Structures are given as structure tokens and as C-alpha cells.
């Protein structure tokens, strides 16, 4: 049965690619997030020195966003994780995005939150080359989300803040509930999940993933 | 919408627990696997010394299975992971079960396989206190699976080797496809997923998870 399901999925994908059949939805580009940190200019200067500016290592999929050369060590009550990548540009408030498993390593309780919503985020200490800063509300596990332009939102029939399901094809596939729609005219269509979410469903940059808006997803009661 | 869905799920769960309503399916007990290793007696002796016997640290959910006090270091082309727990009793053939993310750390390509099926498993080196052994086919990422008794299989309407979907309730929930049914009269009902799979859906030992046998799980085409 598993083999037949997989074969069916692959045939459908090929037929859709060749234009023989149309899909309700298009495949989503996917970005897989490692743990990372966004810093405020003030916290950046505390950690790296007065007047410090981030250095671009690599542009990211969202316009203007970049992975910086700088990394920090993040420290909780029970442990530390080194070489956590800083993403730029600086933000109004520092935010640390960790994996659910990092909560055990660090001894913190970072809650599942949408990026930017730091009410109730966990305390964490950030250490750079020149200093460190302890933040009372900064660490979260980021909710999976899809960045898109207003034109994408119109095409998909969704709006900013909506929660949708996504379906991942493939041998380790399945459905993730509660994927948050983020609409901005400064964005580019991209599904963001973290490495644990990617690994759990065998997702890589070539994975076939679609938005599943409707709610009849086969639970007997939910 | 996400909040309403979650509230609905919680209300259903409470009503089911109180016996007010009946569910199609019962909730599955869940065991969350860290990376681990099963050793043959020969490989155990190579790594720990002639005539060596494993020491029980903790009984596991499956009758007769235990976590041993012994740990090993596993080594691939690019890296090593220390303190990998040995599970007992010894088996006819050694098997290393890693996370998908460990493939990057170790520099190996452990394929997704059901436990015990080592055809095409990745080469890996295992290091104990007294020696080491290099195995050509030993490392896999274990397919998620459900252990059950024949009476459980009858109740759920499944048989050994079947592939089912499971539905995970909760804010980070969803559906995992291709969960393999393992029926044995020496087993106990238990869903086994690894830590990455657990984290990706926010699963802990209290999570509400059901088998979803039917196939209308909300993909537009699969």
C-alpha cells in the first residue's frame, strides 16, 4: 500500500509537471531554518562592540534578509549552543529561534510562537566576541509559516494571519496543521519550516509540498 | 481558526475521556526514540571485551527490551556522535538508528528503513571502551512504526506490515503517512517515532494520537 500511494503521488507529480493534469495548488518553494538569531542594534553592539555592523555572508530568500558572518553562543540554565548564525538586518528587538530539542539542551522553555510575537518568550543569554546580554523574553520555537506576496495570497485564496495545512509528498510525508500565512509586499513566496520539521517528513529543497486549505483531512474527529 | 480547531480537539478529547462520546479509535501510547544502537554479541565483545554482557539501565515498553548502561561513539566520514545508548538484549546483527540530521553530522547516508531491514544500510564505525568495529551495512533512519499484539491488530483492523497514517492532535499537530504496523505476540501497543518526528509535531508522552486508516486525508491529489 505504501509503495502504491507513493507511486500514485509520483505519477500525479509528473502529469502535473507535463501539463497533462492541473493541480488545485502549486508546489511551494521551501526554506529550511537552522536555529538562528535576530539582533537589535543595541544588543549587537553589546555583543560585538560599539558601532558594530553585521557583515553579509549570504542573501536569503526574503528580499533584503541575509545570513551574517557573525555567530553567537546562546546559553540557558542547563547548557549552551555555539555558532548560532545571526540573520540580518538588525531588528527593533532581538529574537532567538531554537529547535524544540534545543529546549532540553539549553534548559529553557521556549514556546511555540510566530516570529515577532515575543510575549512569553523564554529568557536566554547571548554571547558574542565582545560581550553578552541576557534577555528576559527572546527565545521561541518558530511556528511554521508561509511568506507570500499579496498576489500569491489572492491566487491561493488566503489572507495574512490565516492558518492552513500543508501536505508533503514522499515516503516520509504527511500533513502539517497550523501553518501561518504571512503576506507582505516585501516578501517572496516561501514556506519556512525548521530542520526538525523538515527531517520528520524527509523534506529537502526538491520536495513537493502543497497548501491544503480545506479541513477534511481524515481525522475521525478533528 | 487555529484556536477554534484546537479547542474543538480538546473538547472532543475530554468528552471521549469522560465516556460521553466514543471515538473510532483509541489514543496510542507513544515512545519517543533517541538515536541508539543494537549490538550483536560478537560486536559487543569487540567493543567492550571478551565475554562482555550488557547491564540493564532501564526496562523499555517492549517486553524484554532494555536500555543498557553502556554507550558507544558512532563515527562516520565527517564526524562522530558520543554517548549513543546501547539497547538490549543483543541481536543477531548490529544496527544503528540515527536521526535524519545525524546523516549531516556523521557524513553518512543512512536510508529510511524499517528496523531489521539492513539491505543498503549505511556503513558506520562503532567505538566502545575496549575496541571498535566497522560495519558495512548498519546505519538506518528508522521508519515510524506501531508495535502491537495480534489482539490489537484485530481491534484496529490492520495486519503486520500494513502502512497506516497517524493523526497527532495539538497546536503543532498533523498527520504522518506511512507508519508501519508491527504485530507480535511478544509486543505491547506502542507507537515509535524518533525525537525529530516528535518535536516536529510537538509530541510528548501525553499527546493524543490516533490511527487514521482511511486515505481521504485532505490532499488534493494523493
Coordinates of C-alpha atoms in Angstrom, one line a residue, chain A residues 1-3 5-6 8-9 12 23-25 27 99-102 104-105 112 141-144 163 165 167-178 180 194-201 203-204 210-222, chain B residues 1-3 5-6 8-9 12 23-25 27 99-102 104-105 112 141-144 163 165 167-178 180 194-201 203-204 210-222:
Chain A
X1 CA 0.0 0.0 0.0
X2 CA 2.7 2.5 0.9
X3 CA 4.5 1.8 -2.4
X5 CA 0.5 5.5 -2.6
X6 CA 4.0 6.8 -3.3
X8 CA 0.5 7.5 -7.3
X9 CA 1.9 10.6 -5.9
X12 CA 0.5 12.8 -10.4
X23 CA -3.4 20.7 -9.7
X24 CA -5.6 22.7 -7.3
X25 CA -2.4 24.1 -5.9
X27 CA 4.2 23.4 -5.2
X99 CA 14.5 23.9 17.8
X100 CA 12.2 22.2 20.2
X101 CA 15.0 19.8 21.1
X102 CA 17.2 22.8 22.0
X104 CA 16.4 20.3 26.5
X105 CA 20.0 21.1 25.6
X112 CA 5.8 27.9 20.0
X141 CA 10.3 27.9 18.6
X142 CA 9.1 29.5 15.4
X143 CA 5.7 28.4 14.1
X144 CA 5.9 27.1 10.6
X163 CA -3.7 29.1 9.4
X165 CA -2.5 22.8 6.4
X167 CA 0.7 18.4 2.5
X168 CA 4.2 16.9 2.0
X169 CA 4.5 14.2 -0.7
X170 CA 7.0 11.4 -0.4
X171 CA 7.8 8.3 1.5
X172 CA 8.1 10.1 4.9
X173 CA 5.4 12.6 4.0
X174 CA 2.2 13.7 5.7
X175 CA 0.3 16.8 6.7
X176 CA 1.4 19.7 8.9
X177 CA -1.5 21.6 10.5
X178 CA -1.4 25.3 11.6
X180 CA 0.6 30.6 9.3
X194 CA 12.7 24.2 10.8
X195 CA 15.2 21.3 10.4
X196 CA 13.3 19.1 12.8
X197 CA 10.1 19.6 10.8
X198 CA 12.0 19.1 7.5
X199 CA 13.7 15.9 8.7
X200 CA 10.5 14.4 10.2
X201 CA 8.9 14.4 6.8
X203 CA 11.7 17.4 3.2
X204 CA 14.5 19.0 1.1
X210 CA 1.1 22.0 -1.5
X211 CA -1.2 24.1 0.6
X212 CA -4.3 22.2 1.7
X213 CA -6.9 24.7 2.7
X214 CA -9.9 22.5 3.3
X215 CA -10.3 20.8 6.6
X216 CA -11.4 17.2 5.8
X217 CA -8.1 15.8 6.4
X218 CA -9.1 12.3 7.5
X219 CA -9.1 12.5 11.3
X220 CA -12.1 10.8 12.7
X221 CA -12.7 13.7 15.0
X222 CA -10.8 16.9 14.3
Chain B
X1 CA -9.3 29.2 13.1
X2 CA -6.3 27.5 14.6
X3 CA -7.5 28.3 18.1
X5 CA -9.6 23.8 15.8
X6 CA -7.5 23.3 18.9
X8 CA -12.5 21.5 19.3
X9 CA -9.9 18.9 19.6
X12 CA -13.5 16.1 21.9
X23 CA -14.0 7.7 19.3
X24 CA -13.5 5.5 16.3
X25 CA -10.0 4.9 17.5
X27 CA -5.2 7.0 21.6
X99 CA 18.2 10.9 13.2
X100 CA 18.0 12.2 9.6
X101 CA 20.0 15.2 10.9
X102 CA 22.8 12.8 12.1
X104 CA 24.9 15.5 8.1
X105 CA 26.8 15.4 11.4
X112 CA 14.9 5.3 5.8
X141 CA 16.9 6.1 9.9
X142 CA 14.1 4.0 11.4
X143 CA 10.7 4.2 9.8
X144 CA 8.0 5.2 12.3
X163 CA 1.2 1.1 6.4
X165 CA -1.5 7.2 8.8
X167 CA -3.1 11.8 13.3
X168 CA -1.4 14.0 16.0
X169 CA -3.7 16.4 17.9
X170 CA -2.5 19.7 19.2
X171 CA -1.2 23.1 18.1
X172 CA 1.7 21.7 16.2
X173 CA -0.2 18.6 15.1
X174 CA -0.8 17.0 11.7
X175 CA -0.7 13.6 10.0
X176 CA 2.2 11.3 9.5
X177 CA 1.9 8.9 6.5
X178 CA 3.5 5.5 6.2
X180 CA 4.3 0.6 9.7
X194 CA 12.1 9.5 16.7
X195 CA 12.8 12.8 18.5
X196 CA 12.8 14.8 15.3
X197 CA 9.4 13.4 14.4
X198 CA 8.1 14.0 18.0
X199 CA 9.4 17.6 18.1
X200 CA 8.1 18.5 14.6
X201 CA 4.5 17.8 15.8
X203 CA 4.6 15.2 20.6
X204 CA 5.2 14.1 24.2
X210 CA -4.9 8.0 16.7
X211 CA -4.5 5.7 13.8
X212 CA -6.2 7.0 10.6
X213 CA -6.7 4.1 8.3
X214 CA -8.8 5.7 5.6
X215 CA -7.0 7.5 2.9
X216 CA -9.0 10.7 2.3
X217 CA -6.7 12.9 4.3
X218 CA -7.2 16.1 2.5
X219 CA -4.5 16.2 -0.1
X220 CA -6.0 17.5 -3.4
X221 CA -4.2 14.6 -5.1
X222 CA -2.9 11.8 -3.1

